[in-house]
PDB file of C-alpha atoms in Angstrom:
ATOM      1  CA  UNK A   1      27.627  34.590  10.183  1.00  0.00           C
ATOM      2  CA  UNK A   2      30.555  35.197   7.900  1.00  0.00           C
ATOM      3  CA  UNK A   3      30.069  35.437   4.234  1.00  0.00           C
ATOM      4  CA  UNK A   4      32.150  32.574   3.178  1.00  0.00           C
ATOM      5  CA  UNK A   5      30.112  30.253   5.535  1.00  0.00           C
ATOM      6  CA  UNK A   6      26.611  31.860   4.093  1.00  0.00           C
ATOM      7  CA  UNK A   7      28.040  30.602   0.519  1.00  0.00           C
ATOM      8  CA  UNK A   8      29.105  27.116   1.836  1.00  0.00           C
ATOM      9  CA  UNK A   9      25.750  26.521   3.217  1.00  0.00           C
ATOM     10  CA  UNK A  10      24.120  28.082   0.266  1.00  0.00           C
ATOM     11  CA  UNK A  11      25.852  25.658  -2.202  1.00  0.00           C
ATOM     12  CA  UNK A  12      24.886  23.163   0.167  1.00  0.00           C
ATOM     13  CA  UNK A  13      20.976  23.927  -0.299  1.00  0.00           C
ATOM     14  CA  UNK A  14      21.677  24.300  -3.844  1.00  0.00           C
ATOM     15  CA  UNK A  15      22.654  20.696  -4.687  1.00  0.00           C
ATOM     16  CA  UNK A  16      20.263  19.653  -2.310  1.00  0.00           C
ATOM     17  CA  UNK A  17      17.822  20.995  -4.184  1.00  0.00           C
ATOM     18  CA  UNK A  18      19.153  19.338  -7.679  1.00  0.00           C
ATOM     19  CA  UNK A  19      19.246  15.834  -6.855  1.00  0.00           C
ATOM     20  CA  UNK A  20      15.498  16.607  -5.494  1.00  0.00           C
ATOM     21  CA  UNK A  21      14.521  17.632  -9.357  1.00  0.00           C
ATOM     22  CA  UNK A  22      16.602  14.501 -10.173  1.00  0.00           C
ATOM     23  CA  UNK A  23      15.120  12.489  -8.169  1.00  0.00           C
ATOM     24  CA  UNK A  24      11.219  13.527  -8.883  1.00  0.00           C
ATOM     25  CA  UNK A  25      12.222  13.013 -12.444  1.00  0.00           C
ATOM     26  CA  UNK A  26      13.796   9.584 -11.983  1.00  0.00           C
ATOM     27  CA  UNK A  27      10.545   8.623  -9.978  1.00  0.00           C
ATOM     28  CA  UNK A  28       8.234   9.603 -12.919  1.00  0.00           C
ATOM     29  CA  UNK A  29      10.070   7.593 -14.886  1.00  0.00           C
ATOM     30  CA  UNK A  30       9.956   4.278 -12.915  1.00  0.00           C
ATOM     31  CA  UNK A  31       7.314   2.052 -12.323  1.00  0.00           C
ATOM     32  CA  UNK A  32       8.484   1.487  -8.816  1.00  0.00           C
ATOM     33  CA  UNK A  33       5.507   3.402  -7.149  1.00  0.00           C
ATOM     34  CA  UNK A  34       3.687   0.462  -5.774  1.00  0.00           C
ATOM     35  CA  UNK A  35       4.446  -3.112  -5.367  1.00  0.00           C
ATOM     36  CA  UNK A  36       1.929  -5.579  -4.191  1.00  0.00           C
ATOM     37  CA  UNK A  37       0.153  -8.881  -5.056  1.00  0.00           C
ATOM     38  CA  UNK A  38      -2.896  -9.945  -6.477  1.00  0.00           C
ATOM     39  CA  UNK A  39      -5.238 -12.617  -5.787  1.00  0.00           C
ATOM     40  CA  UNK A  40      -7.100 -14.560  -8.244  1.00  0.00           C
ATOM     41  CA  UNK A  41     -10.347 -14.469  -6.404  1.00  0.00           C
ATOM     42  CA  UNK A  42     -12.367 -16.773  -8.885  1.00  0.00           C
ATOM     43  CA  UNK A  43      -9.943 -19.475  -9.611  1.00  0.00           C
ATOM     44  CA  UNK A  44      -9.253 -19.582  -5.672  1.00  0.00           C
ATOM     45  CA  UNK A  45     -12.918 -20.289  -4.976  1.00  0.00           C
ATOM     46  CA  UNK A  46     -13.551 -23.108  -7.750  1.00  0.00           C
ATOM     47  CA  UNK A  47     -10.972 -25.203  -6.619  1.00  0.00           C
ATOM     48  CA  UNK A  48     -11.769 -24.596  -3.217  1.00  0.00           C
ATOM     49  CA  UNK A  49      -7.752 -23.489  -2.846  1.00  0.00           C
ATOM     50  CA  UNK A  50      -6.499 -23.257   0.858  1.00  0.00           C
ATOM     51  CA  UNK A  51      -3.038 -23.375   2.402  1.00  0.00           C
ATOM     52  CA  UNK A  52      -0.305 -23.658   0.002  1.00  0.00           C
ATOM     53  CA  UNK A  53      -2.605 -23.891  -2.367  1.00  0.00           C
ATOM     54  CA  UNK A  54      -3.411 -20.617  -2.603  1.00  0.00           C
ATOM     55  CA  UNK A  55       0.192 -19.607  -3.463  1.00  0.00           C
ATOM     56  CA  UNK A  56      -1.105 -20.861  -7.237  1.00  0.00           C
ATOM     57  CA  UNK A  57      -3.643 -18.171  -7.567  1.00  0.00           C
ATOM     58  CA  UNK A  58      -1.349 -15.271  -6.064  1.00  0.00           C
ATOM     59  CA  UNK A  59       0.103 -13.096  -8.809  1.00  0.00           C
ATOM     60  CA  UNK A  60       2.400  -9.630  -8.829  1.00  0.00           C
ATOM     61  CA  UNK A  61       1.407  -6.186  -9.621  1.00  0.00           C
ATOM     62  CA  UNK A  62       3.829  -3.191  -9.650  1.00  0.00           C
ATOM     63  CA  UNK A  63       2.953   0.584 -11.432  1.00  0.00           C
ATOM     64  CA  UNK A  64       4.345   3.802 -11.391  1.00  0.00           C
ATOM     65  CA  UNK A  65       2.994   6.896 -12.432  1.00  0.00           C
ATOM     66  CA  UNK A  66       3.049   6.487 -16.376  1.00  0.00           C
ATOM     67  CA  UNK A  67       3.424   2.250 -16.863  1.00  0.00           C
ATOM     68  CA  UNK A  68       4.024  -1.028 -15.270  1.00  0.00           C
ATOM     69  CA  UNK A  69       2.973  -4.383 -15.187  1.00  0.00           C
ATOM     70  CA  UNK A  70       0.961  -7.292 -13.479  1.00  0.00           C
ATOM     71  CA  UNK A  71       1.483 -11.344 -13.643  1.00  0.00           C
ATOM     72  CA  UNK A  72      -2.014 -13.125 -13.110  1.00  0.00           C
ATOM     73  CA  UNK A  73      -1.691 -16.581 -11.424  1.00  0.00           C
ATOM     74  CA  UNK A  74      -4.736 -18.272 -12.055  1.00  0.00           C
ATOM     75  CA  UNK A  75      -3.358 -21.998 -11.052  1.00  0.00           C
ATOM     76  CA  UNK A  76      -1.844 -21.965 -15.007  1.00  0.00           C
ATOM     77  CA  UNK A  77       1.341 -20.507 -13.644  1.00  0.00           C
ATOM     78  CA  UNK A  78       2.325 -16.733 -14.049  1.00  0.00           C
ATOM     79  CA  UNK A  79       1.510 -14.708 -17.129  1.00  0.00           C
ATOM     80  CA  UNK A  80       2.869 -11.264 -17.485  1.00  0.00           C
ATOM     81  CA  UNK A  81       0.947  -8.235 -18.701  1.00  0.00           C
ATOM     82  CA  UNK A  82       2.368  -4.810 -19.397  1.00  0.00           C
ATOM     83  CA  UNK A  83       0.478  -1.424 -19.563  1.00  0.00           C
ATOM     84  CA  UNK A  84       0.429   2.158 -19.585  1.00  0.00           C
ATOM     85  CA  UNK A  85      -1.991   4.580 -18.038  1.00  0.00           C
ATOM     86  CA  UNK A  86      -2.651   6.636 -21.149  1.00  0.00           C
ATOM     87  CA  UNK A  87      -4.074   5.932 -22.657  1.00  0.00           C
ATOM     88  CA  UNK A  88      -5.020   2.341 -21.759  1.00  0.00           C
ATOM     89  CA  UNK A  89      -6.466   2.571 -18.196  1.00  0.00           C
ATOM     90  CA  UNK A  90      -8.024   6.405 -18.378  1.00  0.00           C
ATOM     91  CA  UNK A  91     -11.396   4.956 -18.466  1.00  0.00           C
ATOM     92  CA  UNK A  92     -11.199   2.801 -15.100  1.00  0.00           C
ATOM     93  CA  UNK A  93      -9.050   5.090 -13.005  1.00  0.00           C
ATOM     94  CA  UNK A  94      -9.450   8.437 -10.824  1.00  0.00           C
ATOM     95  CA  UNK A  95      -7.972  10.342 -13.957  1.00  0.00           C
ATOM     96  CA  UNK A  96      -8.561  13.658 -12.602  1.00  0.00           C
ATOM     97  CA  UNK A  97      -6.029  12.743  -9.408  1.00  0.00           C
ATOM     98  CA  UNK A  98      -3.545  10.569 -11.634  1.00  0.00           C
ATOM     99  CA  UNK A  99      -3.090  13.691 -13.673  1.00  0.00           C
ATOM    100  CA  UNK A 100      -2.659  16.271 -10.680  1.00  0.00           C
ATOM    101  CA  UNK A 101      -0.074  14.248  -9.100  1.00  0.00           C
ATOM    102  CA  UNK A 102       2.102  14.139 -12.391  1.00  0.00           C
ATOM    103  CA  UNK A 103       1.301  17.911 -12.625  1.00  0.00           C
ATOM    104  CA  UNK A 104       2.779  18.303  -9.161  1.00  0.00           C
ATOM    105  CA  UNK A 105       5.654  15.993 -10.124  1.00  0.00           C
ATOM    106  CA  UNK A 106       6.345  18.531 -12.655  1.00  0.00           C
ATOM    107  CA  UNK A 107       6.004  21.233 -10.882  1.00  0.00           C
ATOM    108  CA  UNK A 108       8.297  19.791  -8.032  1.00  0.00           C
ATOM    109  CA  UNK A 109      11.080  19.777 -10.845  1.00  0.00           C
ATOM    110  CA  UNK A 110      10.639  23.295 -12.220  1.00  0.00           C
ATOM    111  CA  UNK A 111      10.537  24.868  -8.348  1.00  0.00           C
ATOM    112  CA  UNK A 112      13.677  22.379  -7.200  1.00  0.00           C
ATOM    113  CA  UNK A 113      15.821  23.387 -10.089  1.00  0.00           C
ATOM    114  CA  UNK A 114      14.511  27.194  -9.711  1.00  0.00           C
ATOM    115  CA  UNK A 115      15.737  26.874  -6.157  1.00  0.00           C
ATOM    116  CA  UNK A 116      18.889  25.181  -7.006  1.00  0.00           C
ATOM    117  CA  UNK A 117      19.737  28.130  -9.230  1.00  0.00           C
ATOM    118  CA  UNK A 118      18.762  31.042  -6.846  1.00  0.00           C
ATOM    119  CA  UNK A 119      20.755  29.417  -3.910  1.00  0.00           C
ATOM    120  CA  UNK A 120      23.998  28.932  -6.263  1.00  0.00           C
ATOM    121  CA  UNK A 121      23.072  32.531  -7.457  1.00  0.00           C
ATOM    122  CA  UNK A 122      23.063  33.296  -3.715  1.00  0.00           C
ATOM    123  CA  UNK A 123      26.330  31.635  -3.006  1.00  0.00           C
ATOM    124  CA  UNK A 124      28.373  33.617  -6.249  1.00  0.00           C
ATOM    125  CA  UNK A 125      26.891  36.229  -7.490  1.00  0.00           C
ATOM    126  CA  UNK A 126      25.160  39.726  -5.481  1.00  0.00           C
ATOM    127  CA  UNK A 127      21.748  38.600  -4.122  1.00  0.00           C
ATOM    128  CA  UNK A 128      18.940  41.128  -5.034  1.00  0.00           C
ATOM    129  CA  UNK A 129      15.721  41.861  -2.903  1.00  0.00           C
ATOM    130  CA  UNK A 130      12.654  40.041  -2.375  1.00  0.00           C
ATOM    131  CA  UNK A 131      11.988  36.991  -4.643  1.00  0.00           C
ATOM    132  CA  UNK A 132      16.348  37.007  -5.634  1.00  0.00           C
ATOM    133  CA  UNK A 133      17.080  37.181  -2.109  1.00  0.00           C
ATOM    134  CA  UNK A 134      15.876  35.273   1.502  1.00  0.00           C
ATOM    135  CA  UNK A 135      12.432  35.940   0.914  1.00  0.00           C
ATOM    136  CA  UNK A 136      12.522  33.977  -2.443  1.00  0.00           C
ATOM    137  CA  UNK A 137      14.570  31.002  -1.224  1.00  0.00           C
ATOM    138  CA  UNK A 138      11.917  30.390   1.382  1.00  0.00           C
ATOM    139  CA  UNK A 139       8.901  30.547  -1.149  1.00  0.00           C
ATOM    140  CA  UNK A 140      10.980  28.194  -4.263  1.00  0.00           C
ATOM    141  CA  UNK A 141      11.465  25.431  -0.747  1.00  0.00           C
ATOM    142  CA  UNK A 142       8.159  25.890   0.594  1.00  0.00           C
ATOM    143  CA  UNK A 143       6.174  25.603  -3.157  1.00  0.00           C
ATOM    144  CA  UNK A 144       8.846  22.545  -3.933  1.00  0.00           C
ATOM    145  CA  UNK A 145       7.759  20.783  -0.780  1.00  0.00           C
ATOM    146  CA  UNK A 146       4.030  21.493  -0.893  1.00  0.00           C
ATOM    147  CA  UNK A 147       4.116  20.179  -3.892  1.00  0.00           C
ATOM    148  CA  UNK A 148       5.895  16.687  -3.015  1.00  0.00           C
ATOM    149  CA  UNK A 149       3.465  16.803   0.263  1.00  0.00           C
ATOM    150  CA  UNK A 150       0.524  17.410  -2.142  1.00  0.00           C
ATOM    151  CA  UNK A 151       1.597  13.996  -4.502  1.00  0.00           C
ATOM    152  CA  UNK A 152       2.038  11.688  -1.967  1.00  0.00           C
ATOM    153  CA  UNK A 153      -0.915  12.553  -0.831  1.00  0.00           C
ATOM    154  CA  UNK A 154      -3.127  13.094  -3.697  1.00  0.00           C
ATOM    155  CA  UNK A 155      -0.829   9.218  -4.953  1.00  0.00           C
ATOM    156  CA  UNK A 156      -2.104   7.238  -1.597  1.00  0.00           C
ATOM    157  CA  UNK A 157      -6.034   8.400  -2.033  1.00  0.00           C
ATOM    158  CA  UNK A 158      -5.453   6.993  -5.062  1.00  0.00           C
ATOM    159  CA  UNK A 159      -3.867   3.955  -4.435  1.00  0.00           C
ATOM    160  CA  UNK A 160      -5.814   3.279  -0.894  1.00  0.00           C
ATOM    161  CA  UNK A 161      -9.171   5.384  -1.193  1.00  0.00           C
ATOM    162  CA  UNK A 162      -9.882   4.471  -4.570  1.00  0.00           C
ATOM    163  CA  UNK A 163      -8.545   0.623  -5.224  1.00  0.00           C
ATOM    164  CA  UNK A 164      -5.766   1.857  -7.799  1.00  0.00           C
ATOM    165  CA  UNK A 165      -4.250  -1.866  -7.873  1.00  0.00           C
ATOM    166  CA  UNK A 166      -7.385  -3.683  -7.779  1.00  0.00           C
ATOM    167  CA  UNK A 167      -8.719  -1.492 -10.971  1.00  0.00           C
ATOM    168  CA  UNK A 168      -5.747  -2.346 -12.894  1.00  0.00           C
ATOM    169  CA  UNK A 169      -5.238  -5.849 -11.811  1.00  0.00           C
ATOM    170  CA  UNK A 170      -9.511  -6.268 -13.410  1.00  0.00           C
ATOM    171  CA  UNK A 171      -8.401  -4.530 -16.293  1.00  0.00           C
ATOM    172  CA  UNK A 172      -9.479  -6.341 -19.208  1.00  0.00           C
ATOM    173  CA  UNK A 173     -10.432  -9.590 -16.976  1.00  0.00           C
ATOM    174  CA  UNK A 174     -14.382 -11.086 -17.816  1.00  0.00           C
ATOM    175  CA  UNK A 175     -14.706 -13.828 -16.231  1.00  0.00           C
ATOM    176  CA  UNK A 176     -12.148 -14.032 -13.305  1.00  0.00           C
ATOM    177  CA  UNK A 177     -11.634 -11.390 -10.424  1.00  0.00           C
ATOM    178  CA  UNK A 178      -9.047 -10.289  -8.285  1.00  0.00           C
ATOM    179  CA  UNK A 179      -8.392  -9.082  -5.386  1.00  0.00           C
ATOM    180  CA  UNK A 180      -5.521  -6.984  -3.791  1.00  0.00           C
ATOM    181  CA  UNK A 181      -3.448  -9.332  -0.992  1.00  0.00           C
ATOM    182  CA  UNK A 182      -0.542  -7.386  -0.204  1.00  0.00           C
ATOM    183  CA  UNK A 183       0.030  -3.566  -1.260  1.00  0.00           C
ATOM    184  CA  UNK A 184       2.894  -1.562  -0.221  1.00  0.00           C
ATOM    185  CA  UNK A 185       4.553   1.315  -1.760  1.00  0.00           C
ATOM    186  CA  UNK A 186       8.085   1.167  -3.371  1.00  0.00           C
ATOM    187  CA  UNK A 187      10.984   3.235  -4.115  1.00  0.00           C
ATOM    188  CA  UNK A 188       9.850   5.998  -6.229  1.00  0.00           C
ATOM    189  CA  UNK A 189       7.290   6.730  -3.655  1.00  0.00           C
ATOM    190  CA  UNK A 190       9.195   7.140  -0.815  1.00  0.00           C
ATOM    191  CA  UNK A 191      12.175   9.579  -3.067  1.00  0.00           C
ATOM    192  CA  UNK A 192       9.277  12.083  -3.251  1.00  0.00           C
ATOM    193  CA  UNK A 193       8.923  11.735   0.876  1.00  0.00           C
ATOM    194  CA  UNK A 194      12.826  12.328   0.666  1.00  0.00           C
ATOM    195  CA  UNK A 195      12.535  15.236  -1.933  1.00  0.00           C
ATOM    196  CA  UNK A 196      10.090  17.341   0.588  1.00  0.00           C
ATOM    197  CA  UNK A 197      11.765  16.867   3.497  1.00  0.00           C
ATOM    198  CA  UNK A 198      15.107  18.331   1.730  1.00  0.00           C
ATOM    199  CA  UNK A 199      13.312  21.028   1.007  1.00  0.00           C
ATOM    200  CA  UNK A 200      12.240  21.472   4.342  1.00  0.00           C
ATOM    201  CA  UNK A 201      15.916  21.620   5.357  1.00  0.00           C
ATOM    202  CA  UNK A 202      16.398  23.996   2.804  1.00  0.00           C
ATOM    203  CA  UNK A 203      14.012  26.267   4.585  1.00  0.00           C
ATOM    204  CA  UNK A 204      16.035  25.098   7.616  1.00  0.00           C
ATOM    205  CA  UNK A 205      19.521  25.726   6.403  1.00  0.00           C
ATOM    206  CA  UNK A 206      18.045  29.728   4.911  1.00  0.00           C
ATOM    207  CA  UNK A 207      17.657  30.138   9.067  1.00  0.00           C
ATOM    208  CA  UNK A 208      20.934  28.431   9.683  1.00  0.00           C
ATOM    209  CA  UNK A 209      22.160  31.344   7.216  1.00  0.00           C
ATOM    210  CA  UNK A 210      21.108  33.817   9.426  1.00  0.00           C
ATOM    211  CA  UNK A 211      17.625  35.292   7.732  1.00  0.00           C
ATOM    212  CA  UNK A 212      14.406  35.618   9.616  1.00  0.00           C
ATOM    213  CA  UNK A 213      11.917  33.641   8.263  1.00  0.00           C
ATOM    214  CA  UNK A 214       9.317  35.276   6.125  1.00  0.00           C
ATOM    215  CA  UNK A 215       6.278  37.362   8.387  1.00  0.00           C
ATOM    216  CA  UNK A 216       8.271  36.869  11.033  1.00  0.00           C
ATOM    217  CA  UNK A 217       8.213  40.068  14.034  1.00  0.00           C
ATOM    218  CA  UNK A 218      11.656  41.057  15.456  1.00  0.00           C
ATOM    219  CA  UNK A 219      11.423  41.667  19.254  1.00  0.00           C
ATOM    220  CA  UNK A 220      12.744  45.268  18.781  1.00  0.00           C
ATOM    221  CA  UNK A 221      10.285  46.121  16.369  1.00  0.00           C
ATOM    222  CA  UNK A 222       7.384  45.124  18.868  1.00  0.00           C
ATOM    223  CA  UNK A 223       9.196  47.191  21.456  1.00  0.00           C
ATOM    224  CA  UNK A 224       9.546  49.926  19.776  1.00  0.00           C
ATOM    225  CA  UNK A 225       5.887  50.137  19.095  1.00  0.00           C
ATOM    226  CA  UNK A 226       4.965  49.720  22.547  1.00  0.00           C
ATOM    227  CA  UNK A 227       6.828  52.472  23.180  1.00  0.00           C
ATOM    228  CA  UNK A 228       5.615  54.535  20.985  1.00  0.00           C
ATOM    229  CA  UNK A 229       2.284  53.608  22.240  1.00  0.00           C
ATOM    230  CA  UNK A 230       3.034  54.903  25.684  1.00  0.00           C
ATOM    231  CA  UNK A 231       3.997  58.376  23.935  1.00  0.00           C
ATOM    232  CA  UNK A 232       1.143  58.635  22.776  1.00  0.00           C
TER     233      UNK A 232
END
């Protein structure tokens, strides 16, 4: 492929890979993770609520990774609450995941950016060996989108596995209980889905470029071999 293409495609990857560090950081940011309502279990049950009645007792919950907020309905009309996770709701949630998938947030930043520089270093300037040249644009794309794999995952056994919306929507609550009636996730969620697979088409447009991918065999190499094999 001609050189001038090589640095097209390069520059390409490169701002691919910045608005993914933009992006994870805008997510982290937002509390437009998960979006859902809450129903008010108790109040539901001593009115005996049914129909459209039970529209009453159905309040909203939405949360990101650092803040966000709930409105209980309890038949009283709406009343909003705010909160953050630390260090308010570190006692009632899976801290140990919550943590690890803002860790990998971070780390999805540092790696896209890294990327971003190497391919634009690519693109201008003389590429060195190893982790300046092919072999390091496929290891910054594949750690960046391990890591966005690893938060979405890590972020929905959190959410599903371990009742994320119905911890926070009991938070403080004595007497009444609630329980989660719709859950879905929002925005910020699916930029990180977004974020991975651009790096994946970084790894994709490296190919495009023209370099192997890394541990991969040539054909020639394995027939030379054999050959030498058969001398021998």
């Amino acid at each position: 492929m001609p050189a001038q293409q090589k640095k097209i495609i390069f520059c390409i990857a490169g701002v691919l890979s910045f608005a993914c560090a933009l992006g994870t950081a805008a997510a982290i940011g937002t509390q437009l993770w998960v979006k859902g309502t809450i129903l008010c279990k108790t109040g539901a049950l001593l009115v005996n609520a049914s129909g459209q009645e039970l529209e009453k007792f159905i309040g909203e919950i939405q949360y990101g990774l650092l803040y966000g907020e709930r409105v209980r309905q309890c038949g009283l009309g709406g009343r909003p609450f705010q909160f953050s996770f630390f260090p308010d709701l570190l006692r009632i949630i899976p801290a140990s995941i919550h943590v690890s998938v803002i860790l990998f947030c971070t780390v999805l930043i540092i790696f896209a950016l890294v990327g971003a520089g190497f391919f634009m270093f690519n693109a201008f300037g003389s590429p060195y060996e190893t982790l300046h040249g092919p072999v390091g644009l496929y290891l910054w794309s594949f750690i960046a989108c391990s890591c966005g794999c690893l938060i979405m995952i890590l972020f929905s056994s959190e959410v599903k596995i371990h009742h994320l919306s119905e911890k926070i929507a009991n938070f403080k609550e004595g007497s009444f209980i609630f329980k989660t009636h719709t859950e879905k996730f929002a925005n910020s969620f699916w930029i990180i889905l977004v974020c991975s697979l651009l790096q994946f088409l970084n790894a994709l447009l490296i190919r495009f470029a023209g370099f192997e991918f890394p541990f991969s065999k040539s054909k020639d190499s394995g027939t030379i071999t054999g050959a030498a094999d058969l001398m021998y």
